[in-house]
CSV table of C-alpha atoms and ligand atoms in Angstrom, one decimal:
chain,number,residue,atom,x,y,z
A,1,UNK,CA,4.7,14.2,63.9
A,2,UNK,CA,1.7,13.4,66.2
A,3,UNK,CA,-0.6,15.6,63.9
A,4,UNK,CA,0.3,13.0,60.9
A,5,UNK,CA,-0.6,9.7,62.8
A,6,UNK,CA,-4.2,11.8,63.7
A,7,UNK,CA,-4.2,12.6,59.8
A,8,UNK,CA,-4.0,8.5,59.7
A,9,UNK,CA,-6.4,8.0,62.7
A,10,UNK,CA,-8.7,10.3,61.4
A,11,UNK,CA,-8.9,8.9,57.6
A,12,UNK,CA,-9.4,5.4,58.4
A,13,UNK,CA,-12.2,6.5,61.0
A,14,UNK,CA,-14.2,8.2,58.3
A,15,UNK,CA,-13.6,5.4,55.8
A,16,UNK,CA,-14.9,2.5,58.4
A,17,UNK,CA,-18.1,5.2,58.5
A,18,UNK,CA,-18.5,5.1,55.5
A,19,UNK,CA,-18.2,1.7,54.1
A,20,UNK,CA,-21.8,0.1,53.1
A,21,UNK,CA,-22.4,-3.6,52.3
A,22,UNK,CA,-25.9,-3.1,51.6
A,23,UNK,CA,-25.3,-3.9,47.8
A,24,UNK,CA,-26.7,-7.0,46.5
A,25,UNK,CA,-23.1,-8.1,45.3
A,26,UNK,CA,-22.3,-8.3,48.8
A,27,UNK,CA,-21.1,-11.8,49.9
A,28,UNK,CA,-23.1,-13.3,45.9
A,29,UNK,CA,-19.9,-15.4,45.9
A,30,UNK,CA,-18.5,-16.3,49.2
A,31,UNK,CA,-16.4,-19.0,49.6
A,32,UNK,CA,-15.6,-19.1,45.5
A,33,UNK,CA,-11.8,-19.5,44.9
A,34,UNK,CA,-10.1,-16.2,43.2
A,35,UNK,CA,-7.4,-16.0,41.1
A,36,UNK,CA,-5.7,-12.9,40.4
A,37,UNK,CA,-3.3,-12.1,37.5
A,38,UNK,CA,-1.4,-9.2,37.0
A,39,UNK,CA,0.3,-9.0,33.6
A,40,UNK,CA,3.2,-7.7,33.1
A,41,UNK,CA,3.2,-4.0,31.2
A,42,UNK,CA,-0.5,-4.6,30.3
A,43,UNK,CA,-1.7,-1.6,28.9
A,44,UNK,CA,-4.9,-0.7,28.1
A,45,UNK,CA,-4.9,1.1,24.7
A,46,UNK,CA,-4.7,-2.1,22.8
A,47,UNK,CA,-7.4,-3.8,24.4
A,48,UNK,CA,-10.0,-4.1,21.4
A,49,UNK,CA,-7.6,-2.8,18.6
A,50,UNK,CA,-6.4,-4.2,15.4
A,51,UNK,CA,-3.7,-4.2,13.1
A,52,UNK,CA,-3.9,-5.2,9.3
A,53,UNK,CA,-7.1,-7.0,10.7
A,54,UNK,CA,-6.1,-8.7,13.3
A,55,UNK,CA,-6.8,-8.1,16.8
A,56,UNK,CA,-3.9,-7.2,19.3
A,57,UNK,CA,-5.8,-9.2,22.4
A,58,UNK,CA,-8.1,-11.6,20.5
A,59,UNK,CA,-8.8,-13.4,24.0
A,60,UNK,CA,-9.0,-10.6,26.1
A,61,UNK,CA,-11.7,-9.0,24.2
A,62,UNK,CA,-14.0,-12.7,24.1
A,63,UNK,CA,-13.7,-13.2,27.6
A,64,UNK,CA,-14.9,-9.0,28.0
A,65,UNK,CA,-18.5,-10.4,26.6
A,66,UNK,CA,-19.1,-12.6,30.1
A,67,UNK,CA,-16.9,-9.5,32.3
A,68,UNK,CA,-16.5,-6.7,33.7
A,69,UNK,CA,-14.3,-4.6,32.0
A,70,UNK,CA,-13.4,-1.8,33.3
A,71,UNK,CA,-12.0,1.0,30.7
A,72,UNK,CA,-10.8,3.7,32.6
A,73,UNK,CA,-8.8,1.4,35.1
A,74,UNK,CA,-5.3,2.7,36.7
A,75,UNK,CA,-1.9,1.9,37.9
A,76,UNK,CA,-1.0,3.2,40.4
A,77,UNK,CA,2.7,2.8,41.3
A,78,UNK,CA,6.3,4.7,41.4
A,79,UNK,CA,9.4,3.0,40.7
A,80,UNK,CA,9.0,-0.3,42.5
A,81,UNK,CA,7.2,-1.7,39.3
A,82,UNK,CA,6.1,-4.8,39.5
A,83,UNK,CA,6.1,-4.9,43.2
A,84,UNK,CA,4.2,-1.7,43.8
A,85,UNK,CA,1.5,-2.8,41.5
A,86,UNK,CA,1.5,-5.7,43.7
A,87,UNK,CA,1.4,-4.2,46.6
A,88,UNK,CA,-1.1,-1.4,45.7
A,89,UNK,CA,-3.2,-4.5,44.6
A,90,UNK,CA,-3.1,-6.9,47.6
A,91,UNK,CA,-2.3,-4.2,50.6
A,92,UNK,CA,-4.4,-1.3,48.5
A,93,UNK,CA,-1.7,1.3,50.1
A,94,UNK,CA,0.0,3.8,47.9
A,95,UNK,CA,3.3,2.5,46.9
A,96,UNK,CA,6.2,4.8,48.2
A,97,UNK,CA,7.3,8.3,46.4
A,98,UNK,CA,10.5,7.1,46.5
A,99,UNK,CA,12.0,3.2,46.3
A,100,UNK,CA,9.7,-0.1,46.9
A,101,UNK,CA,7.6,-0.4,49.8
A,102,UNK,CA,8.7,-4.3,49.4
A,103,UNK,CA,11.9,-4.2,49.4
A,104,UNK,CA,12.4,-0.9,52.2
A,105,UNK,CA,9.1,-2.3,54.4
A,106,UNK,CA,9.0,-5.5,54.1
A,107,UNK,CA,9.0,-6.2,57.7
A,108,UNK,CA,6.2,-3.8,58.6
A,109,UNK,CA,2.3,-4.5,59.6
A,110,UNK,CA,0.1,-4.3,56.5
A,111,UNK,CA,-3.6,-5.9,55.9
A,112,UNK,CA,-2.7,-7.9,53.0
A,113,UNK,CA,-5.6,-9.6,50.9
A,114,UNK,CA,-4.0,-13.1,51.6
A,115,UNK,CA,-3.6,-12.5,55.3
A,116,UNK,CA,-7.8,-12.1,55.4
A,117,UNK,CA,-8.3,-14.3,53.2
A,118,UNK,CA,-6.3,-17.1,55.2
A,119,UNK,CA,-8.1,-15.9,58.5
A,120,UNK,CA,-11.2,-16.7,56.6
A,121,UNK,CA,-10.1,-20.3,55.8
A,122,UNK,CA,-8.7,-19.7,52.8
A,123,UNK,CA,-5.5,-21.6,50.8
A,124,UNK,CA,-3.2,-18.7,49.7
A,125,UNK,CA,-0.5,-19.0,47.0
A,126,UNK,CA,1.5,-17.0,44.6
A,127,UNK,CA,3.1,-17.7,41.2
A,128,UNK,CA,5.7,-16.1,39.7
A,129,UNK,CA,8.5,-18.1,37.5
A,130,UNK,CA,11.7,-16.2,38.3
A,131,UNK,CA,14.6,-16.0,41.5
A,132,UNK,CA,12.2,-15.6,44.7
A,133,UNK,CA,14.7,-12.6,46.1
A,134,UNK,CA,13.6,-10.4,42.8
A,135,UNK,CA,11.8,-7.7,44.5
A,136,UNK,CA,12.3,-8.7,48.1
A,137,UNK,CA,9.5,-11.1,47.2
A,138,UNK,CA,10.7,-14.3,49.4
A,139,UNK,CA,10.3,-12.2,52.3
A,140,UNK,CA,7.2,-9.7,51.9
A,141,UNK,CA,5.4,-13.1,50.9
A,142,UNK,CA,5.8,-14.2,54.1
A,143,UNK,CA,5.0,-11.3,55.6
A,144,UNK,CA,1.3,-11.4,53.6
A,145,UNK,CA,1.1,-14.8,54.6
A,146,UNK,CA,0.6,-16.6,51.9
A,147,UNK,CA,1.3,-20.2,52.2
A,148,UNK,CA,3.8,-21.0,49.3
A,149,UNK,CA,5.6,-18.8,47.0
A,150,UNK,CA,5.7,-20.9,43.8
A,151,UNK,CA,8.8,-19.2,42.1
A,152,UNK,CA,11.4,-20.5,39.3
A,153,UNK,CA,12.5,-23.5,41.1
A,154,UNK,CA,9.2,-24.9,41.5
A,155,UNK,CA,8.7,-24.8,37.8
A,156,UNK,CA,10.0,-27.0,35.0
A,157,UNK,CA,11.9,-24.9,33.1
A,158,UNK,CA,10.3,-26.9,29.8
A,159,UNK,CA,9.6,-23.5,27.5
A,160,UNK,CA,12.2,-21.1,28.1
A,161,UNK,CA,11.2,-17.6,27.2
A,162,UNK,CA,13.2,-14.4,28.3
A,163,UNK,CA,13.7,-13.9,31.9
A,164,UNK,CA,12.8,-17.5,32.5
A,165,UNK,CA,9.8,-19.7,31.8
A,166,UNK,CA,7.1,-18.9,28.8
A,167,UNK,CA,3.7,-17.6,30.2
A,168,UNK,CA,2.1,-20.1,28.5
A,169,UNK,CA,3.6,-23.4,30.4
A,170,UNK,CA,3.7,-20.8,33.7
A,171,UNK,CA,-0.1,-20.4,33.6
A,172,UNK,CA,-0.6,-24.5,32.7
A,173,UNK,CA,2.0,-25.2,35.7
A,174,UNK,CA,0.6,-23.1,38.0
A,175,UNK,CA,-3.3,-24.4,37.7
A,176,UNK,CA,-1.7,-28.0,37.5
A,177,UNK,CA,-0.4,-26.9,41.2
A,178,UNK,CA,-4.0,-25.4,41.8
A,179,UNK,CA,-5.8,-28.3,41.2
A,180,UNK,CA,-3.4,-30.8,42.1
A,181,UNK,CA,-2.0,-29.3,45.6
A,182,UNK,CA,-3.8,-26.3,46.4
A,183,UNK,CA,-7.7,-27.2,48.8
A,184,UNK,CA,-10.4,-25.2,47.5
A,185,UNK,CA,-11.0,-22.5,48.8
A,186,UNK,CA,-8.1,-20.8,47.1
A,187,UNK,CA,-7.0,-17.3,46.3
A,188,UNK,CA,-4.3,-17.9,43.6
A,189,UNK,CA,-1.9,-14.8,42.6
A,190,UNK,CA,-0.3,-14.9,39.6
A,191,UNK,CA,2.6,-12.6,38.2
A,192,UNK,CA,3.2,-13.1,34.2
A,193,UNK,CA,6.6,-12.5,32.7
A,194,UNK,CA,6.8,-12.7,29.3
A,195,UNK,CA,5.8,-9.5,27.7
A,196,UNK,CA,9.2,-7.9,30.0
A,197,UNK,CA,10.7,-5.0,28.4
A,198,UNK,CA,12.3,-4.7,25.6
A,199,UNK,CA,9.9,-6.9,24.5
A,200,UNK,CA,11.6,-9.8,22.2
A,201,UNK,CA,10.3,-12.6,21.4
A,202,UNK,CA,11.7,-15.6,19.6
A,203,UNK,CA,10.9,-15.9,16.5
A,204,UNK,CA,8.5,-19.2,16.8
A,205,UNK,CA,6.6,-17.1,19.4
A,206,UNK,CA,5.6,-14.1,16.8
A,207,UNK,CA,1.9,-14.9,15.4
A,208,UNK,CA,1.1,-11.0,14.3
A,209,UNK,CA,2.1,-9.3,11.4
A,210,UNK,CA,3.2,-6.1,12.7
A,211,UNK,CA,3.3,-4.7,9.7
A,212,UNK,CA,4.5,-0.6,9.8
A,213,UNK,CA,5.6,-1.4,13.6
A,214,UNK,CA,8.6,-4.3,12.0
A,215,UNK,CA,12.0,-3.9,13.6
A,216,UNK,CA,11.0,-1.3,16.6
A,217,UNK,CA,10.0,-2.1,20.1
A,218,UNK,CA,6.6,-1.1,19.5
A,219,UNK,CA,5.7,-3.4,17.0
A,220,UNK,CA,8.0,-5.9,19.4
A,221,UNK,CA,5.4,-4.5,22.1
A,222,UNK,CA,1.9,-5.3,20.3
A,223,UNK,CA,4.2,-9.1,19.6
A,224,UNK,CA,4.3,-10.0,22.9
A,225,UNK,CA,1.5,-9.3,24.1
A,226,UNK,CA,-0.4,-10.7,21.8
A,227,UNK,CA,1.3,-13.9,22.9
A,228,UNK,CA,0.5,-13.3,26.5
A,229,UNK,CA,-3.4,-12.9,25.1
A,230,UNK,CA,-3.2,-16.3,24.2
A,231,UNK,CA,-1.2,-18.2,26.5
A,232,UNK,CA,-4.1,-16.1,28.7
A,233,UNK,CA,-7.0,-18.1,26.5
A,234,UNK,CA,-5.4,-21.2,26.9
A,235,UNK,CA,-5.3,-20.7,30.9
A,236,UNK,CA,-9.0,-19.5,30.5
A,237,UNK,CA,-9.7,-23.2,28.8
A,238,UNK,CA,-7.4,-24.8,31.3
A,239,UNK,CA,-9.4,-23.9,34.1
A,240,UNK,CA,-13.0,-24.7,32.3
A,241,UNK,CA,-11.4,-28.0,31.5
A,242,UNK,CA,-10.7,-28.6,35.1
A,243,UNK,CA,-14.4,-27.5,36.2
A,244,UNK,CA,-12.6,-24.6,38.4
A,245,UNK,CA,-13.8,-21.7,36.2
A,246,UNK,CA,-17.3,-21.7,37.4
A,247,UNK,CA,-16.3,-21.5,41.2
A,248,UNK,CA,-13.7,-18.7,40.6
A,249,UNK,CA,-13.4,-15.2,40.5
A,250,UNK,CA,-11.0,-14.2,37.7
A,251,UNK,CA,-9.9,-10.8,37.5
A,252,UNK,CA,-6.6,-9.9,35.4
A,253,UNK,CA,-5.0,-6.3,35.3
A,254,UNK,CA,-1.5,-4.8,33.8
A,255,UNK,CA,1.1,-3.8,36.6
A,256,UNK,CA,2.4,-0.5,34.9
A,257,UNK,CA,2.8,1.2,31.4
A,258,UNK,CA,5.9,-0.1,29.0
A,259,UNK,CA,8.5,2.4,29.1
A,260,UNK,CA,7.8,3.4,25.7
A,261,UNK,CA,7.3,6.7,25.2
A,262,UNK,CA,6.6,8.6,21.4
A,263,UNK,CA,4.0,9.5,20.9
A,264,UNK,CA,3.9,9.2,17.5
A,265,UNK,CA,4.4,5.7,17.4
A,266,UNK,CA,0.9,5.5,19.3
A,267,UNK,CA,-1.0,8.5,17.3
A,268,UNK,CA,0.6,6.2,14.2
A,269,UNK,CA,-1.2,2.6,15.9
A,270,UNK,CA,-4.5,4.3,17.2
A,271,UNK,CA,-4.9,6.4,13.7
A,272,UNK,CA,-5.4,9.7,15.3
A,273,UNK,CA,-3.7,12.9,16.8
A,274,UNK,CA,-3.3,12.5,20.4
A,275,UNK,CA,-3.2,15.9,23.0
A,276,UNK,CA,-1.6,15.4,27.1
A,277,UNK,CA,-4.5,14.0,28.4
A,278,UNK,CA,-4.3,11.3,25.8
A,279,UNK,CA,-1.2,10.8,26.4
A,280,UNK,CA,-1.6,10.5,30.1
A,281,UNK,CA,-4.3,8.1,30.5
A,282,UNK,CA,-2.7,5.9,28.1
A,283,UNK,CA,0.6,6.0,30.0
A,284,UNK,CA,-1.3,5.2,33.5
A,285,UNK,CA,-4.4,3.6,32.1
A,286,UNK,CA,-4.0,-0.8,32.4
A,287,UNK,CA,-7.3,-2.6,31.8
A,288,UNK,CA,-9.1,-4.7,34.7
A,289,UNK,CA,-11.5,-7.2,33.4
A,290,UNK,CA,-13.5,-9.1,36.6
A,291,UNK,CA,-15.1,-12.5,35.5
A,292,UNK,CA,-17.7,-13.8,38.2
A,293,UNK,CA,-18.3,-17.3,38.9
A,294,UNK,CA,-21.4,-17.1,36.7
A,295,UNK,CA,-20.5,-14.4,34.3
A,296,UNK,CA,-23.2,-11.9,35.8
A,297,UNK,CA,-23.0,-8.3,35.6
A,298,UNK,CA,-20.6,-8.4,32.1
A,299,UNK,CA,-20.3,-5.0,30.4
A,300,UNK,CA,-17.7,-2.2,29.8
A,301,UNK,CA,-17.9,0.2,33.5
A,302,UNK,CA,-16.4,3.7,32.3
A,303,UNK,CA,-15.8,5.1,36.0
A,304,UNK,CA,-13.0,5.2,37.1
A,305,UNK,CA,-11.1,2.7,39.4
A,306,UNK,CA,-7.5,1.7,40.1
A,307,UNK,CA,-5.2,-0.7,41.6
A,308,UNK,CA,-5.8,0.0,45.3
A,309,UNK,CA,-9.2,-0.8,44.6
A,310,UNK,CA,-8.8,-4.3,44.1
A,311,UNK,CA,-8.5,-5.6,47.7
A,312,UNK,CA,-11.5,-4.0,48.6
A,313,UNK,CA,-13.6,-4.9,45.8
A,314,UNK,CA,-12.7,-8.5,46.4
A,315,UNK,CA,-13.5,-8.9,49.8
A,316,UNK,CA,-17.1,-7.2,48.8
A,317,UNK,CA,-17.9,-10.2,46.4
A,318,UNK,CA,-16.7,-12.6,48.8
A,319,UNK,CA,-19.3,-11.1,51.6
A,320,UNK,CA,-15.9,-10.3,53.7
A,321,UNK,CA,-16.8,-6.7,55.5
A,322,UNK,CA,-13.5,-4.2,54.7
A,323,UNK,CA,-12.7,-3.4,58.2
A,324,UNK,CA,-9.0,-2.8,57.3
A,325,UNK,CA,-6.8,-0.6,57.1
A,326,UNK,CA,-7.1,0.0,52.9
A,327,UNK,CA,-7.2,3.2,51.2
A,328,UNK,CA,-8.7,1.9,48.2
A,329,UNK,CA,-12.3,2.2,47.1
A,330,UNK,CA,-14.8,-0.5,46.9
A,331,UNK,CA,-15.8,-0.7,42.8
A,332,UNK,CA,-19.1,-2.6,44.0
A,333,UNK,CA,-20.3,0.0,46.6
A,334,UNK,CA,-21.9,2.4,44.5
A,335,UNK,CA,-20.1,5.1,46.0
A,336,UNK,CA,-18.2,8.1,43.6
A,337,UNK,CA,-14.3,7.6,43.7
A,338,UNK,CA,-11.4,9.8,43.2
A,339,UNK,CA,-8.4,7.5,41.5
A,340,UNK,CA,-5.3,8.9,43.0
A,341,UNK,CA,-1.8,8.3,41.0
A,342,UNK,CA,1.4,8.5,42.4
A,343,UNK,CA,2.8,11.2,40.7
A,344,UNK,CA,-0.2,13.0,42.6
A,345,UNK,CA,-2.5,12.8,39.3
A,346,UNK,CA,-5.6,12.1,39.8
A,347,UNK,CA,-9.2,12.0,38.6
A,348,UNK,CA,-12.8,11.3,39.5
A,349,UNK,CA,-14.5,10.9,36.4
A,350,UNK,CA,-15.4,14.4,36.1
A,351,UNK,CA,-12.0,16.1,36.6
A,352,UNK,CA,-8.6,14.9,35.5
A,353,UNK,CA,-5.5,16.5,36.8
A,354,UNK,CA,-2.0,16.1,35.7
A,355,UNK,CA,1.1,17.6,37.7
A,356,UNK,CA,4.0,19.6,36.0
A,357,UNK,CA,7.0,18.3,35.7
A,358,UNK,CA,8.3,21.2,38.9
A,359,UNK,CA,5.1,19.5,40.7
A,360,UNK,CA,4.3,23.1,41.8
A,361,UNK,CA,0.0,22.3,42.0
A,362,UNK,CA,-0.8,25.1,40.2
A,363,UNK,CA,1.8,24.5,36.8
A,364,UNK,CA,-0.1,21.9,36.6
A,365,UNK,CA,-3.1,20.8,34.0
A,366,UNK,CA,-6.8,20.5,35.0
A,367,UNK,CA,-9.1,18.4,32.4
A,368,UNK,CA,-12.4,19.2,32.2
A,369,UNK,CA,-13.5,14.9,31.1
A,370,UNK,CA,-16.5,16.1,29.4
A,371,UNK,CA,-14.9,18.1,27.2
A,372,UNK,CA,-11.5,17.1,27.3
A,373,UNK,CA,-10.3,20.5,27.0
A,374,UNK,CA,-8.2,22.0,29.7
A,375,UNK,CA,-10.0,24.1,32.1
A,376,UNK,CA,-9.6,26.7,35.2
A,377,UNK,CA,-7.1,24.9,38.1
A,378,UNK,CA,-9.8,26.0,40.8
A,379,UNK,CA,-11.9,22.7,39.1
A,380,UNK,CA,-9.4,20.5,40.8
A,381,UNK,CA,-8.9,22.3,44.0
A,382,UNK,CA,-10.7,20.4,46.5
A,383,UNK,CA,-9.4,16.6,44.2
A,384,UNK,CA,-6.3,18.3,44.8
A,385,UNK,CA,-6.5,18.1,48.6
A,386,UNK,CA,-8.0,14.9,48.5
A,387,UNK,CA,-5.2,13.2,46.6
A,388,UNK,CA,-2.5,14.4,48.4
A,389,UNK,CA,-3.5,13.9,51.9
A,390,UNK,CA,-4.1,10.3,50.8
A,391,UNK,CA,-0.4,9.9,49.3
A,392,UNK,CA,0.5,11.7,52.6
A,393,UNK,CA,-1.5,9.3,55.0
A,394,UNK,CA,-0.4,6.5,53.1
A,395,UNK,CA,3.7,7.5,53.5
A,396,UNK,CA,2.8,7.8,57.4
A,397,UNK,CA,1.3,4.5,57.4
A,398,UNK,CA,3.8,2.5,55.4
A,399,UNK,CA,7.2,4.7,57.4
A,400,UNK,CA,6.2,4.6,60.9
A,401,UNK,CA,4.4,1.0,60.7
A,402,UNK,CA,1.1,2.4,61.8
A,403,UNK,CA,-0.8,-0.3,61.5
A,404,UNK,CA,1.2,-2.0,64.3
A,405,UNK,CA,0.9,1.1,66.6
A,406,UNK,CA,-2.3,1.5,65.7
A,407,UNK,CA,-3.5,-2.3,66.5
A,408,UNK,CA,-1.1,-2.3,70.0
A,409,UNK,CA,-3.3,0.7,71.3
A,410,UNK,CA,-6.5,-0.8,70.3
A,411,UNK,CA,-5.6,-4.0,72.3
A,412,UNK,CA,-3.9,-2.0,75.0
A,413,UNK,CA,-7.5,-0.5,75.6
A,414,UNK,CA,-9.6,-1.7,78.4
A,415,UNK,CA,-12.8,-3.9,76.9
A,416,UNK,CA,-15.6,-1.6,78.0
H,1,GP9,C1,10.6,-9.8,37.7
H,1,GP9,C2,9.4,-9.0,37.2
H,1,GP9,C3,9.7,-7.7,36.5
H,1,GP9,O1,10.4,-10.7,38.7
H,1,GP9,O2,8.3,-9.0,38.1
H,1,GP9,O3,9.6,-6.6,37.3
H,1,GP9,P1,9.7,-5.1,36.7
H,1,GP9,O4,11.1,-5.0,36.1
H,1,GP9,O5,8.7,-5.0,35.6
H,1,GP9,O6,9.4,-4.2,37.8
């Protein structure tokens, strides 16, 4: 429908009119490497809590004194998983309604965050210990131009965890590759494994006490990734040890929530009754923690943020102006931001609104955040709109490769 690729054309106008870079982040850390890792089923309401006295993310929370943690930080993706959380991460589009954009369009024009980054002279690579056709990886990889997918066969299957290799000798292999075979400057991706649904870990792996949570995939949950906190500190060291932790940008974020779904089992962990909005930020919410080469600007950031915001942010510390077509917001522009989920939830730090289950708008629940009580559905009206012309725009985009169309015309056009 010619009135949809206008929609498209028109969004992407206004949001190249509105980018700034007058922010004194802007550019602080061009040319610094960046590694990115995206742990698998993350979530966020562990991040700082305990059990019997001892912490669930003991590493995590350290490395939050010199970071930015962001507390209110989103997923974003539908049932490709894994891949949509990459893909709402490094092409900060809306994964599909329906399928994986990576394995349906893997073949269509996107602005990846490796692509710009290896037009800006960068070495790009991604890690991921397990068969490179999982996901339609081998070939989407290619299409974001990164220059080697490091996947199972490129590691030495020493520490066998799972799926495939432990995180622990994943993250020491993969900065062995960084140091050894990657030139500076790099932009690293790294996919973790280990915490993988349902969760088990062997035995010699298990260095909590669950306590209560023994025998059920919760408590099986809170073990693993409590393991993945570590092998995480050990990577943290790794890279200190190696001098690269003071030219890199770190930033780590969870992929998606764990499929685990009572709620008491969560009121019984946090120690207190939980209502639907609880419930569904602790379903969507994943935590984002940014380390900057010099460990400026640490501190917990409540506003909100999400996965699609990643590629933009990063090009904004790395002085890199966002002239793409992205839908995400920048974090470091000071501008207000609407977080837009793909179930069509959304919020923008003032308002949270969560769909019905028959996804008719008005069945739905509108969340006054101040109060956390529900209030009137006309509060989410106009976040409404917003949120589902952006799932709408971004649909167009992915379905009818607009990106492509869009950059033939622009090239088709006289110079004037
Ligand atoms: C497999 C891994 C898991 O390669 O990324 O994906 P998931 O099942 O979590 O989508």
């Amino acid at each position: 429908d010619p009135a949809d690729v206008e929609q498209a054309k028109s969004f992407f106008a206004d949001r190249q009119n509105n980018a700034s870079s007058e922010n004194a982040l802007f550019g602080k850390y061009k040319d610094s490497n960046l590694i990115i890792v995206q742990g698998e089923a993350f979530m966020n309401f562990m991040i700082g809590q305990s059990i019997d006295g001892q912490e669930i993310t003991p590493h995590f929370n350290e490395l939050m004194k010199e970071s930015q943690y962001y507390s209110h930080f989103y997923h974003q993706t539908g049932q490709g998983r894994t891949s949509d959380a990459d893909f709402g991460a490094n092409i900060s589009l809306h994964p599909l309604a329906v399928g994986s954009a990576f394995v349906r369009y893997a073949d269509h024009s996107y602005d990846s965050l490796p692509s710009i980054l290896k037009d800006n002279g960068y070495s790009t690579n991604v890690f991921h210990a397990y068969e490179s056709g999982f996901w339609n990886r081998y070939t989407m990889y290619q299409n974001m131009n990164y220059d080697k997918f490091y996947s199972k066969n490129d590691f030495e299957q020493d520490d066998p965890l799972g799926w495939s290799l432990s995180d622990e000798s994943f993250f020491r292999q993969s900065v062995q590759k960084m140091d050894s075979e990657v030139t500076e400057p790099f932009y690293s991706f790294l996919i973790t494994l280990s915490s993988h649904h349902p969760y088990a870990l062997p035995r010699d792996k298990q260095q909590l006490d669950v306590g209560e949570f023994e025998g059920t995939m919760f408590g099986d949950y809170l073990q693993s990734v409590h393991y993945v906190d570590s092998a995480l500190g050990s990577m943290v060291e790794d890279l200190k040890n190696r001098g690269l932790w003071d030219k890199t940008i770190f930033m780590f974020y969870g992929d998606h929530d764990n499929s685990i779904k009572e709620q008491a089992q969560y009121e019984q962990f946090l120690g207190r009754s939980l209502n639907e909005l609880d419930m569904e930020q602790i379903m969507n919410e994943v935590p984002l923690l940014v380390h900057l080469p010099d460990g400026a600007e640490a501190g917990t950031i409540d506003q909100p943020a999400g996965q699609l915001d990643i590629t933009p942010s990063a090009l904004h510390l790395l002085g890199i102006p966002d002239e793409y077509y992205h839908m995400g917001n920048d974090i470091y522009d000071g501008s207000s931001r609407t977080v837009v989920l793909r179930s069509g939830a959304f919020t923008d730090g003032s308002v949270f609104y969560i769909p019905s289950d028959d996804y008719i708008y008005e069945n739905g629940s509108c969340y006054d955040l101040s109060t956390r009580n529900k209030t009137d559905i006309n509060a989410c009206n106009s976040g409404h709109d917003e949120a589902s012309k952006r799932l709408h725009v971004s649909d167009t985009v992915i379905t009818y490769d607009l990106i492509r169309r869009f950059r033939e015309a622009n090239s088709a056009e006289p110079a004037s």
